[in-house]
Amino acid sequence: MNKNIQVIIGCEIHLQLTTKTKAFCGCENRFGGIPNTRVCPICLGLPGALPQLNKAVLEKAILAGTALHCHIENWIKFDRKNYTYPDLPKGYQISQFDQPICQAGWLDLQVGKTKKKIGIARLHIEEDAGKNLHTNTENLSYVDFNRSGTPLIEIVSQPEMTSPEEAMAYTQAIREIMLFLGISDGNMEEGSLRCDANVNLRIEEEGQYYATPIVEIKNMNSFKSIKQALNYEIKRQQKDWVLHRLTVQMVGKETRAWDEASGTTKHLRRKEKASDYRYFPEPDLKTVVLTPSYITSFQVLVGELPAAKRERFTSQYGLSEFDVVTLTTSCELCDWFEEAAKNCSNPKKVANWILTEINAWLNQNNLTINAFPLPPKHICELIETMEQGVITGKLAKEVFVRMLEGGENPQSIIQHMGLAVVKDEEALNKLVLEILAEFPQSITDFRAGKDNALQFMMGQLMKKTKGQASPAKAKALFLERLQK
Ligand code: ZN
Ligand code: MN
């Protein structure tokens, strides 16, 4: 990028909240299903139906705002945003206009090695609209109101991002926090997380500064499309500036849609202004007053966020980047790991065990770590037995299976099964000699440079000891004989 051109990006993210019921009625809040089966007079906007605020919506919004270091308003009011569209039967959306629940926060962002704070201008509560379904074949459109009244938070950043990579990282970081705190499932394909980006250029020419018209890009439904759409738009604005020299003062804002298929943005409309929506206070909802102690109680619920955990896990436990990234996908997984690692001599092995054996079991059974039947301290004990050379990794997997079957602690299973690595050197030596006598061809092969001959003899030894030999010790004994 030409150093006389600065890119300015701000993001607006809509997130559907994972509450049991919708924002202002008792209808179930979930994605999909048979159209128009989860509707009632309130979310259909029938005359006379009165909305009531779902407390869980308020809680999740405050939690999100607290995680983003926002000031939380102590009295909550709602406004009507008026517009007409077939998926909006009331003719208005319940939203928050002049007094969003959360304001003036920030997000700590890391892009590559660079750290940066991105300001959060506001975060407010609103409701989702229904969904128009257009058919290609029948020349008809249908409306599904199942989504109507789904609770949303809208998070508006300051225009402080300076590249598509930053905008993408910002959206990923927001999503990660919201997932971690159980605020939203962040599923972009299902529309739980929708990002609109505002972008324009600040151009310096001979000491004069010009700002190109701000473009709001809609319809980006993956992280990849956020990056691609912004890259395209930055180039388009550069070309457009050379051709038409239009500034934001001359034409204001424009709304464009990202078209995945063609890889371009297309003009939708001139951007509406707030006054176009004729906002006014929602008369059907009461004002909610929050006490200071209620607001501060959310600090504890936020706790340590994934980015901070990653840093701490790396330095405190010496975990790899892969380990920390995978562990911090869920709050429960982090807690479970720390519980298991706290008395363990090798925390790295604990992390490995969770991310391979335990995760595999959870995936097979379609469960999360909350439903894992073994206590963390038993995994710690199992790993300690391996660390002390009592059992091999292979046997540990067998013990693990038995632990899951019977819920016993690893020590007693090892005793019951009579499992312990044959460490007795004399016994092992005898077996090694037996095998060498039995397979003279393997000795010849090994000396001819065929490494798999050793593998074969090791296999024979494992067979004789039912897998209980220490592989390192056995290998050393074989080599000692073979290299003579
Ligand atoms: Zn309803
Ligand atoms: Mn909105």
GROMACS .gro file of C-alpha atoms and ligand atoms in nm:
model
  486
    1MET     CA    1   0.000   0.000   0.000
    2ASN     CA    2   0.116   0.348  -0.096
    3LYS     CA    3   0.233   0.524   0.220
    4ASN     CA    4   0.021   0.827   0.131
    5ILE     CA    5  -0.289   0.614   0.165
    6GLN     CA    6  -0.423   0.507   0.501
    7VAL     CA    7  -0.696   0.247   0.532
    8ILE     CA    8  -0.965   0.308   0.794
    9ILE     CA    9  -1.194   0.021   0.899
   10GLY     CA   10  -1.464  -0.009   1.162
   11CYS     CA   11  -1.674  -0.319   1.226
   12GLU     CA   12  -2.033  -0.374   1.330
   13ILE     CA   13  -2.094  -0.723   1.455
   14HIS     CA   14  -2.437  -0.871   1.522
   15LEU     CA   15  -2.437  -1.175   1.749
   16GLN     CA   16  -2.734  -1.395   1.829
   17LEU     CA   17  -2.745  -1.480   2.197
   18THR     CA   18  -2.774  -1.840   2.313
   19THR     CA   19  -3.075  -1.795   2.541
   20LYS     CA   20  -3.346  -2.058   2.585
   21THR     CA   21  -3.621  -1.821   2.476
   22LYS     CA   22  -3.646  -1.517   2.249
   23ALA     CA   23  -3.579  -1.159   2.356
   24PHE     CA   24  -3.932  -1.043   2.440
   25CYS     CA   25  -4.153  -1.355   2.435
   26GLY     CA   26  -4.148  -1.718   2.553
   27CYS     CA   27  -4.088  -1.878   2.212
   28GLU     CA   28  -3.796  -2.115   2.193
   29ASN     CA   29  -3.477  -1.956   2.058
   30ARG     CA   30  -3.298  -2.189   1.822
   31PHE     CA   31  -3.183  -2.208   1.463
   32GLY     CA   32  -3.386  -2.359   1.180
   33GLY     CA   33  -3.677  -2.598   1.214
   34ILE     CA   34  -4.007  -2.611   1.025
   35PRO     CA   35  -4.088  -2.251   0.925
   36ASN     CA   36  -4.326  -2.054   1.145
   37THR     CA   37  -4.350  -2.315   1.421
   38ARG     CA   38  -4.185  -2.108   1.695
   39VAL     CA   39  -4.396  -1.796   1.684
   40CYS     CA   40  -4.651  -1.620   1.904
   41PRO     CA   41  -4.851  -1.296   1.893
   42ILE     CA   42  -4.552  -1.103   2.037
   43CYS     CA   43  -4.284  -1.208   1.788
   44LEU     CA   44  -4.539  -1.193   1.504
   45GLY     CA   45  -4.612  -0.834   1.606
   46LEU     CA   46  -4.989  -0.883   1.631
   47PRO     CA   47  -5.182  -0.578   1.755
   48GLY     CA   48  -5.209  -0.557   2.134
   49ALA     CA   49  -4.935  -0.811   2.208
   50LEU     CA   50  -4.697  -0.681   2.472
   51PRO     CA   51  -4.325  -0.764   2.486
   52GLN     CA   52  -4.142  -0.847   2.810
   53LEU     CA   53  -3.764  -0.838   2.842
   54ASN     CA   54  -3.595  -1.176   2.889
   55LYS     CA   55  -3.360  -1.143   3.188
   56ALA     CA   56  -3.105  -1.379   3.029
   57VAL     CA   57  -3.067  -1.134   2.739
   58LEU     CA   58  -2.983  -0.853   2.977
   59GLU     CA   59  -2.732  -1.073   3.161
   60LYS     CA   60  -2.553  -1.186   2.846
   61ALA     CA   61  -2.531  -0.831   2.713
   62ILE     CA   62  -2.380  -0.706   3.040
   63LEU     CA   63  -2.138  -1.000   3.045
   64ALA     CA   64  -2.029  -0.920   2.688
   65GLY     CA   65  -1.990  -0.550   2.769
   66THR     CA   66  -1.791  -0.629   3.084
   67ALA     CA   67  -1.556  -0.858   2.885
   68LEU     CA   68  -1.499  -0.568   2.646
   69HIS     CA   69  -1.419  -0.324   2.930
   70CYS     CA   70  -1.729  -0.116   2.862
   71HIS     CA   71  -1.908   0.128   3.085
   72ILE     CA   72  -2.240  -0.038   3.174
   73GLU     CA   73  -2.541   0.189   3.183
   74ASN     CA   74  -2.741   0.165   3.505
   75TRP     CA   75  -3.078   0.227   3.352
   76ILE     CA   76  -3.183   0.038   3.049
   77LYS     CA   77  -3.424   0.171   2.793
   78PHE     CA   78  -3.529   0.049   2.450
   79ASP     CA   79  -3.621   0.231   2.131
   80ARG     CA   80  -3.812   0.152   1.816
   81LYS     CA   81  -3.620   0.155   1.490
   82ASN     CA   82  -3.883   0.199   1.222
   83TYR     CA   83  -3.854   0.049   0.877
   84THR     CA   84  -4.064  -0.166   0.648
   85TYR     CA   85  -3.968  -0.506   0.524
   86PRO     CA   86  -4.164  -0.828   0.477
   87ASP     CA   87  -3.964  -1.008   0.749
   88LEU     CA   88  -4.047  -0.734   1.004
   89PRO     CA   89  -4.420  -0.766   1.076
   90LYS     CA   90  -4.432  -0.492   1.344
   91GLY     CA   91  -4.282  -0.236   1.108
   92TYR     CA   92  -4.014  -0.164   1.365
   93GLN     CA   93  -3.730  -0.340   1.540
   94ILE     CA   94  -3.691  -0.309   1.916
   95SER     CA   95  -3.339  -0.177   1.961
   96GLN     CA   96  -3.145   0.076   2.168
   97PHE     CA   97  -3.066   0.413   2.016
   98ASP     CA   98  -2.934   0.698   2.227
   99GLN     CA   99  -2.857   0.495   2.535
  100PRO     CA  100  -2.692   0.164   2.454
  101ILE     CA  101  -2.647  -0.068   2.752
  102CYS     CA  102  -2.267  -0.067   2.708
  103GLN     CA  103  -2.032   0.203   2.580
  104ALA     CA  104  -1.671   0.311   2.553
  105GLY     CA  105  -1.482  -0.016   2.592
  106TRP     CA  106  -1.192  -0.180   2.415
  107LEU     CA  107  -1.061  -0.509   2.287
  108ASP     CA  108  -0.699  -0.619   2.317
  109LEU     CA  109  -0.601  -0.741   1.976
  110GLN     CA  110  -0.299  -0.933   1.862
  111VAL     CA  111  -0.221  -0.949   1.490
  112GLY     CA  112   0.091  -1.153   1.432
  113LYS     CA  113   0.340  -1.013   1.680
  114THR     CA  114   0.175  -0.672   1.710
  115LYS     CA  115  -0.056  -0.587   1.999
  116LYS     CA  116  -0.317  -0.318   1.965
  117LYS     CA  117  -0.625  -0.189   2.149
  118ILE     CA  118  -0.937  -0.146   1.938
  119GLY     CA  119  -1.197   0.086   2.087
  120ILE     CA  120  -1.554  -0.037   2.128
  121ALA     CA  121  -1.789   0.254   2.064
  122ARG     CA  122  -2.104   0.080   2.181
  123LEU     CA  123  -2.281  -0.248   2.241
  124HIS     CA  124  -2.657  -0.262   2.241
  125ILE     CA  125  -2.942  -0.513   2.264
  126GLU     CA  126  -3.188  -0.559   1.981
  127GLU     CA  127  -3.410  -0.824   1.824
  128ASP     CA  128  -3.355  -1.011   1.500
  129ALA     CA  129  -3.605  -1.003   1.214
  130GLY     CA  130  -3.761  -1.303   1.040
  131LYS     CA  131  -3.616  -1.443   0.723
  132ASN     CA  132  -3.729  -1.401   0.363
  133LEU     CA  133  -3.688  -1.709   0.150
  134HIS     CA  134  -3.677  -1.646  -0.223
  135THR     CA  135  -3.735  -1.932  -0.463
  136ASN     CA  136  -3.580  -1.943  -0.807
  137THR     CA  137  -3.827  -2.182  -0.959
  138GLU     CA  138  -4.167  -2.055  -0.846
  139ASN     CA  139  -4.102  -1.682  -0.869
  140LEU     CA  140  -4.234  -1.659  -0.514
  141SER     CA  141  -4.097  -1.545  -0.180
  142TYR     CA  142  -4.183  -1.688   0.160
  143VAL     CA  143  -4.132  -1.551   0.510
  144ASP     CA  144  -4.020  -1.758   0.808
  145PHE     CA  145  -4.074  -1.586   1.144
  146ASN     CA  146  -3.893  -1.845   1.357
  147ARG     CA  147  -3.597  -1.605   1.380
  148SER     CA  148  -3.821  -1.306   1.455
  149GLY     CA  149  -3.747  -1.179   1.807
  150THR     CA  150  -3.421  -1.372   1.845
  151PRO     CA  151  -3.203  -1.172   2.087
  152LEU     CA  152  -2.899  -0.996   1.939
  153ILE     CA  153  -2.622  -0.779   2.061
  154GLU     CA  154  -2.470  -0.536   1.815
  155ILE     CA  155  -2.108  -0.444   1.883
  156VAL     CA  156  -1.977  -0.134   1.709
  157SER     CA  157  -1.603  -0.075   1.703
  158GLN     CA  158  -1.424   0.254   1.664
  159PRO     CA  159  -1.284   0.302   1.312
  160GLU     CA  160  -0.940   0.202   1.436
  161MET     CA  161  -0.843  -0.092   1.220
  162THR     CA  162  -0.598  -0.023   0.942
  163SER     CA  163  -0.595  -0.344   0.736
  164PRO     CA  164  -0.822  -0.631   0.632
  165GLU     CA  165  -0.604  -0.863   0.845
  166GLU     CA  166  -0.680  -0.652   1.152
  167ALA     CA  167  -1.054  -0.653   1.079
  168MET     CA  168  -1.048  -1.029   1.043
  169ALA     CA  169  -0.847  -1.075   1.364
  170TYR     CA  170  -1.084  -0.839   1.544
  171THR     CA  171  -1.389  -1.040   1.438
  172GLN     CA  172  -1.216  -1.364   1.537
  173ALA     CA  173  -1.125  -1.222   1.877
  174ILE     CA  174  -1.482  -1.102   1.941
  175ARG     CA  175  -1.616  -1.442   1.839
  176GLU     CA  176  -1.370  -1.622   2.063
  177ILE     CA  177  -1.468  -1.421   2.370
  178MET     CA  178  -1.841  -1.463   2.305
  179LEU     CA  179  -1.800  -1.839   2.259
  180PHE     CA  180  -1.578  -1.869   2.564
  181LEU     CA  181  -1.831  -1.696   2.787
  182GLY     CA  182  -2.125  -1.886   2.638
  183ILE     CA  183  -2.285  -1.564   2.511
  184SER     CA  184  -2.327  -1.680   2.151
  185ASP     CA  185  -2.243  -1.987   1.947
  186GLY     CA  186  -2.082  -1.757   1.687
  187ASN     CA  187  -2.187  -1.983   1.401
  188MET     CA  188  -2.130  -1.771   1.091
  189GLU     CA  189  -2.290  -2.017   0.849
  190GLU     CA  190  -2.614  -2.012   1.044
  191GLY     CA  191  -2.596  -1.634   1.080
  192SER     CA  192  -2.533  -1.626   1.456
  193LEU     CA  193  -2.244  -1.391   1.389
  194ARG     CA  194  -2.278  -1.133   1.114
  195CYS     CA  195  -2.013  -0.875   1.042
  196ASP     CA  196  -2.052  -0.552   0.847
  197ALA     CA  197  -1.741  -0.346   0.785
  198ASN     CA  198  -1.714   0.026   0.718
  199VAL     CA  199  -1.412   0.116   0.512
  200ASN     CA  200  -1.264   0.419   0.345
  201LEU     CA  201  -0.927   0.570   0.262
  202ARG     CA  202  -0.747   0.873   0.392
  203ILE     CA  203  -0.533   1.002   0.108
  204GLU     CA  204  -0.257   1.254   0.127
  205GLU     CA  205  -0.174   1.454  -0.184
  206GLU     CA  206   0.069   1.747  -0.173
  207GLY     CA  207   0.001   1.818   0.192
  208GLN     CA  208  -0.378   1.797   0.149
  209TYR     CA  209  -0.587   1.519   0.308
  210TYR     CA  210  -0.889   1.365   0.141
  211ALA     CA  211  -1.125   1.098   0.270
  212THR     CA  212  -1.298   0.873   0.019
  213PRO     CA  213  -1.671   0.794   0.066
  214ILE     CA  214  -1.731   0.546   0.348
  215VAL     CA  215  -1.858   0.212   0.224
  216GLU     CA  216  -2.040  -0.029   0.449
  217ILE     CA  217  -1.990  -0.385   0.322
  218LYS     CA  218  -2.265  -0.632   0.404
  219ASN     CA  219  -2.307  -1.003   0.351
  220MET     CA  220  -1.966  -1.130   0.455
  221ASN     CA  221  -2.032  -1.466   0.614
  222SER     CA  222  -1.687  -1.606   0.676
  223PHE     CA  223  -1.354  -1.477   0.804
  224LYS     CA  224  -1.210  -1.533   0.460
  225SER     CA  225  -1.479  -1.321   0.296
  226ILE     CA  226  -1.414  -1.034   0.542
  227LYS     CA  227  -1.054  -1.023   0.425
  228GLN     CA  228  -1.131  -1.068   0.058
  229ALA     CA  229  -1.414  -0.814   0.055
  230LEU     CA  230  -1.206  -0.548   0.228
  231ASN     CA  231  -0.907  -0.608   0.001
  232TYR     CA  232  -1.130  -0.573  -0.303
  233GLU     CA  233  -1.299  -0.262  -0.166
  234ILE     CA  234  -0.970  -0.088  -0.083
  235LYS     CA  235  -0.848  -0.138  -0.442
  236ARG     CA  236  -1.183  -0.028  -0.584
  237GLN     CA  237  -1.177   0.293  -0.378
  238GLN     CA  238  -0.823   0.370  -0.490
  239LYS     CA  239  -0.922   0.337  -0.856
  240ASP     CA  240  -1.244   0.530  -0.800
  241TRP     CA  241  -1.051   0.814  -0.637
  242VAL     CA  242  -0.826   0.850  -0.939
  243LEU     CA  243  -1.124   0.851  -1.175
  244HIS     CA  244  -1.383   1.060  -0.990
  245ARG     CA  245  -1.213   1.224  -0.691
  246LEU     CA  246  -1.523   1.192  -0.476
  247THR     CA  247  -1.486   1.259  -0.102
  248VAL     CA  248  -1.701   1.149   0.191
  249GLN     CA  249  -1.809   1.513   0.234
  250MET     CA  250  -1.947   1.513  -0.122
  251VAL     CA  251  -2.137   1.184  -0.128
  252GLY     CA  252  -2.149   1.049   0.227
  253LYS     CA  253  -2.192   0.680   0.281
  254GLU     CA  254  -2.277   0.393   0.054
  255THR     CA  255  -2.390   0.039   0.131
  256ARG     CA  256  -2.241  -0.236  -0.086
  257ALA     CA  257  -2.283  -0.614  -0.073
  258TRP     CA  258  -1.999  -0.862  -0.100
  259ASP     CA  259  -2.063  -1.105  -0.383
  260GLU     CA  260  -1.870  -1.422  -0.307
  261ALA     CA  261  -1.916  -1.571  -0.655
  262SER     CA  262  -1.769  -1.278  -0.849
  263GLY     CA  263  -1.531  -1.166  -0.575
  264THR     CA  264  -1.659  -0.810  -0.596
  265THR     CA  265  -1.871  -0.566  -0.396
  266LYS     CA  266  -2.193  -0.438  -0.554
  267HIS     CA  267  -2.382  -0.115  -0.488
  268LEU     CA  268  -2.693  -0.169  -0.274
  269ARG     CA  269  -2.808   0.174  -0.164
  270ARG     CA  270  -2.698   0.507  -0.030
  271LYS     CA  271  -2.651   0.452   0.341
  272GLU     CA  272  -2.948   0.555   0.553
  273LYS     CA  273  -2.899   0.803   0.833
  274ALA     CA  274  -3.025   0.750   1.188
  275SER     CA  275  -3.297   1.007   1.122
  276ASP     CA  276  -3.435   0.786   0.844
  277TYR     CA  277  -3.544   0.537   1.109
  278ARG     CA  278  -3.749   0.779   1.319
  279TYR     CA  279  -3.626   0.626   1.644
  280PHE     CA  280  -3.842   0.685   1.951
  281PRO     CA  281  -3.857   0.526   2.298
  282GLU     CA  282  -4.032   0.189   2.307
  283PRO     CA  283  -4.346   0.258   2.511
  284ASP     CA  284  -4.432  -0.110   2.570
  285LEU     CA  285  -4.121  -0.192   2.774
  286LYS     CA  286  -4.044  -0.072   3.123
  287THR     CA  287  -3.714   0.094   3.206
  288VAL     CA  288  -3.485  -0.139   3.401
  289VAL     CA  289  -3.266   0.004   3.675
  290LEU     CA  290  -2.945  -0.180   3.767
  291THR     CA  291  -2.765  -0.140   4.099
  292PRO     CA  292  -2.387  -0.080   4.100
  293SER     CA  293  -2.323  -0.408   4.286
  294TYR     CA  294  -2.525  -0.600   4.029
  295ILE     CA  295  -2.317  -0.446   3.749
  296THR     CA  296  -1.983  -0.518   3.916
  297SER     CA  297  -2.084  -0.878   3.992
  298PHE     CA  298  -2.022  -0.955   3.622
  299GLN     CA  299  -1.649  -0.889   3.660
  300VAL     CA  300  -1.611  -1.219   3.844
  301LEU     CA  301  -1.809  -1.403   3.577
  302VAL     CA  302  -1.580  -1.276   3.301
  303GLY     CA  303  -1.263  -1.392   3.474
  304GLU     CA  304  -0.954  -1.457   3.266
  305LEU     CA  305  -1.018  -1.444   2.891
  306PRO     CA  306  -0.868  -1.680   2.629
  307ALA     CA  307  -0.587  -1.449   2.512
  308ALA     CA  308  -0.461  -1.400   2.869
  309LYS     CA  309  -0.495  -1.772   2.938
  310ARG     CA  310  -0.288  -1.857   2.631
  311GLU     CA  311  -0.007  -1.634   2.751
  312ARG     CA  312  -0.018  -1.775   3.102
  313PHE     CA  313  -0.044  -2.140   2.993
  314THR     CA  314   0.260  -2.094   2.769
  315SER     CA  315   0.477  -1.942   3.038
  316GLN     CA  316   0.346  -2.134   3.340
  317TYR     CA  317   0.317  -2.483   3.191
  318GLY     CA  318   0.543  -2.462   2.885
  319LEU     CA  319   0.264  -2.568   2.649
  320SER     CA  320   0.296  -2.543   2.271
  321GLU     CA  321   0.100  -2.294   2.063
  322PHE     CA  322  -0.124  -2.574   1.934
  323ASP     CA  323  -0.197  -2.689   2.291
  324VAL     CA  324  -0.291  -2.347   2.421
  325VAL     CA  325  -0.500  -2.259   2.117
  326THR     CA  326  -0.698  -2.583   2.142
  327LEU     CA  327  -0.741  -2.571   2.520
  328THR     CA  328  -0.868  -2.214   2.519
  329THR     CA  329  -1.155  -2.295   2.288
  330SER     CA  330  -1.362  -2.352   2.600
  331CYS     CA  331  -1.364  -2.221   2.952
  332GLU     CA  332  -1.447  -2.567   3.092
  333LEU     CA  333  -1.158  -2.729   2.908
  334CYS     CA  334  -0.918  -2.472   3.054
  335ASP     CA  335  -1.046  -2.533   3.406
  336TRP     CA  336  -1.029  -2.908   3.365
  337PHE     CA  337  -0.673  -2.890   3.239
  338GLU     CA  338  -0.559  -2.672   3.526
  339GLU     CA  339  -0.726  -2.898   3.781
  340ALA     CA  340  -0.547  -3.202   3.636
  341ALA     CA  341  -0.214  -3.023   3.587
  342LYS     CA  342  -0.186  -2.859   3.925
  343ASN     CA  343  -0.024  -3.155   4.104
  344CYS     CA  344   0.131  -3.314   3.799
  345SER     CA  345   0.503  -3.322   3.729
  346ASN     CA  346   0.449  -3.301   3.353
  347PRO     CA  347   0.168  -3.057   3.261
  348LYS     CA  348   0.259  -3.083   2.894
  349LYS     CA  349   0.167  -3.454   2.900
  350VAL     CA  350  -0.161  -3.367   3.076
  351ALA     CA  351  -0.246  -3.129   2.793
  352ASN     CA  352  -0.153  -3.392   2.535
  353TRP     CA  353  -0.369  -3.651   2.704
  354ILE     CA  354  -0.668  -3.416   2.712
  355LEU     CA  355  -0.627  -3.312   2.351
  356THR     CA  356  -0.584  -3.665   2.216
  357GLU     CA  357  -0.732  -3.944   2.431
  358ILE     CA  358  -0.996  -3.750   2.620
  359ASN     CA  359  -1.106  -3.542   2.323
  360ALA     CA  360  -1.132  -3.854   2.108
  361TRP     CA  361  -1.355  -4.017   2.369
  362LEU     CA  362  -1.568  -3.702   2.401
  363ASN     CA  363  -1.608  -3.677   2.022
  364GLN     CA  364  -1.705  -4.042   1.998
  365ASN     CA  365  -1.969  -3.997   2.263
  366ASN     CA  366  -2.071  -3.654   2.140
  367LEU     CA  367  -2.009  -3.501   2.483
  368THR     CA  368  -1.822  -3.201   2.621
  369ILE     CA  369  -1.565  -3.205   2.901
  370ASN     CA  370  -1.837  -3.120   3.154
  371ALA     CA  371  -1.977  -3.469   3.103
  372PHE     CA  372  -1.642  -3.648   3.122
  373PRO     CA  373  -1.683  -3.918   3.389
  374LEU     CA  374  -1.330  -3.925   3.537
  375PRO     CA  375  -1.198  -3.672   3.787
  376PRO     CA  376  -0.897  -3.465   3.668
  377LYS     CA  377  -0.680  -3.605   3.948
  378HIS     CA  378  -0.708  -3.961   3.808
  379ILE     CA  379  -0.564  -3.844   3.477
  380CYS     CA  380  -0.283  -3.678   3.669
  381GLU     CA  381  -0.218  -4.010   3.849
  382LEU     CA  382  -0.222  -4.204   3.524
  383ILE     CA  383   0.035  -3.970   3.375
  384GLU     CA  384   0.251  -3.993   3.686
  385THR     CA  385   0.264  -4.373   3.654
  386MET     CA  386   0.394  -4.329   3.299
  387GLU     CA  387   0.639  -4.064   3.409
  388GLN     CA  388   0.779  -4.298   3.672
  389GLY     CA  389   0.814  -4.575   3.416
  390VAL     CA  390   0.567  -4.803   3.595
  391ILE     CA  391   0.369  -4.850   3.274
  392THR     CA  392   0.430  -4.766   2.910
  393GLY     CA  393   0.223  -4.524   2.704
  394LYS     CA  394   0.063  -4.819   2.528
  395LEU     CA  395  -0.049  -4.975   2.854
  396ALA     CA  396  -0.166  -4.639   2.983
  397LYS     CA  397  -0.419  -4.630   2.700
  398GLU     CA  398  -0.548  -4.969   2.813
  399VAL     CA  399  -0.568  -4.852   3.173
  400PHE     CA  400  -0.752  -4.542   3.052
  401VAL     CA  401  -1.015  -4.758   2.881
  402ARG     CA  402  -1.064  -4.957   3.203
  403MET     CA  403  -1.086  -4.638   3.406
  404LEU     CA  404  -1.371  -4.529   3.181
  405GLU     CA  405  -1.542  -4.865   3.218
  406GLY     CA  406  -1.519  -4.895   3.593
  407GLY     CA  407  -1.435  -4.551   3.724
  408GLU     CA  408  -1.154  -4.694   3.938
  409ASN     CA  409  -0.836  -4.502   4.000
  410PRO     CA  410  -0.538  -4.596   3.780
  411GLN     CA  411  -0.328  -4.742   4.065
  412SER     CA  412  -0.577  -5.012   4.155
  413ILE     CA  413  -0.640  -5.099   3.789
  414ILE     CA  414  -0.269  -5.143   3.731
  415GLN     CA  415  -0.251  -5.369   4.035
  416HIS     CA  416  -0.559  -5.569   3.931
  417MET     CA  417  -0.438  -5.621   3.580
  418GLY     CA  418  -0.094  -5.708   3.703
  419LEU     CA  419   0.031  -5.450   3.464
  420ALA     CA  420   0.375  -5.320   3.515
  421VAL     CA  421   0.650  -5.290   3.268
  422VAL     CA  422   0.900  -5.574   3.275
  423LYS     CA  423   1.195  -5.376   3.392
  424ASP     CA  424   1.385  -5.671   3.522
  425GLU     CA  425   1.691  -5.660   3.302
  426GLU     CA  426   1.782  -6.023   3.350
  427ALA     CA  427   1.438  -6.144   3.245
  428LEU     CA  428   1.439  -5.916   2.942
  429ASN     CA  429   1.786  -6.024   2.842
  430LYS     CA  430   1.679  -6.385   2.845
  431LEU     CA  431   1.388  -6.312   2.615
  432VAL     CA  432   1.610  -6.112   2.380
  433LEU     CA  433   1.849  -6.405   2.347
  434GLU     CA  434   1.555  -6.641   2.283
  435ILE     CA  435   1.429  -6.424   2.000
  436LEU     CA  436   1.772  -6.386   1.844
  437ALA     CA  437   1.808  -6.765   1.844
  438GLU     CA  438   1.464  -6.809   1.696
  439PHE     CA  439   1.507  -6.564   1.407
  440PRO     CA  440   1.865  -6.581   1.274
  441GLN     CA  441   1.750  -6.437   0.940
  442SER     CA  442   1.656  -6.116   1.119
  443ILE     CA  443   2.010  -6.082   1.251
  444THR     CA  444   2.147  -6.114   0.898
  445ASP     CA  445   1.889  -5.864   0.769
  446PHE     CA  446   1.969  -5.614   1.041
  447ARG     CA  447   2.342  -5.636   0.974
  448ALA     CA  448   2.264  -5.587   0.602
  449GLY     CA  449   2.112  -5.253   0.697
  450LYS     CA  450   1.743  -5.347   0.708
  451ASP     CA  451   1.610  -5.145   1.002
  452ASN     CA  452   1.271  -5.312   1.003
  453ALA     CA  453   1.437  -5.635   1.116
  454LEU     CA  454   1.482  -5.471   1.455
  455GLN     CA  455   1.118  -5.358   1.450
  456PHE     CA  456   1.019  -5.719   1.384
  457MET     CA  457   1.219  -5.853   1.678
  458MET     CA  458   1.084  -5.580   1.906
  459GLY     CA  459   0.737  -5.691   1.802
  460GLN     CA  460   0.820  -6.049   1.899
  461LEU     CA  461   0.940  -5.934   2.238
  462MET     CA  462   0.623  -5.732   2.297
  463LYS     CA  463   0.423  -6.041   2.205
  464LYS     CA  464   0.610  -6.251   2.461
  465THR     CA  465   0.572  -5.988   2.735
  466LYS     CA  466   0.213  -5.898   2.638
  467GLY     CA  467   0.330  -5.545   2.567
  468GLN     CA  468   0.476  -5.498   2.913
  469ALA     CA  469   0.839  -5.451   2.823
  470SER     CA  470   0.994  -5.110   2.842
  471PRO     CA  471   1.054  -5.034   2.473
  472ALA     CA  472   1.363  -4.823   2.541
  473LYS     CA  473   1.525  -5.090   2.751
  474ALA     CA  474   1.442  -5.372   2.511
  475LYS     CA  475   1.577  -5.178   2.213
  476ALA     CA  476   1.902  -5.111   2.396
  477LEU     CA  477   1.942  -5.481   2.474
  478PHE     CA  478   1.882  -5.583   2.113
  479LEU     CA  479   2.128  -5.327   1.982
  480GLU     CA  480   2.388  -5.434   2.230
  481ARG     CA  481   2.371  -5.790   2.092
  482LEU     CA  482   2.327  -5.702   1.726
  483GLN     CA  483   2.611  -5.453   1.705
  484LYS     CA  484   2.862  -5.695   1.851
  485ZN      ZN  485  -4.284  -1.545   2.026
  486MN      MN  486  -2.841  -0.368   1.422
   0.00000   0.00000   0.00000
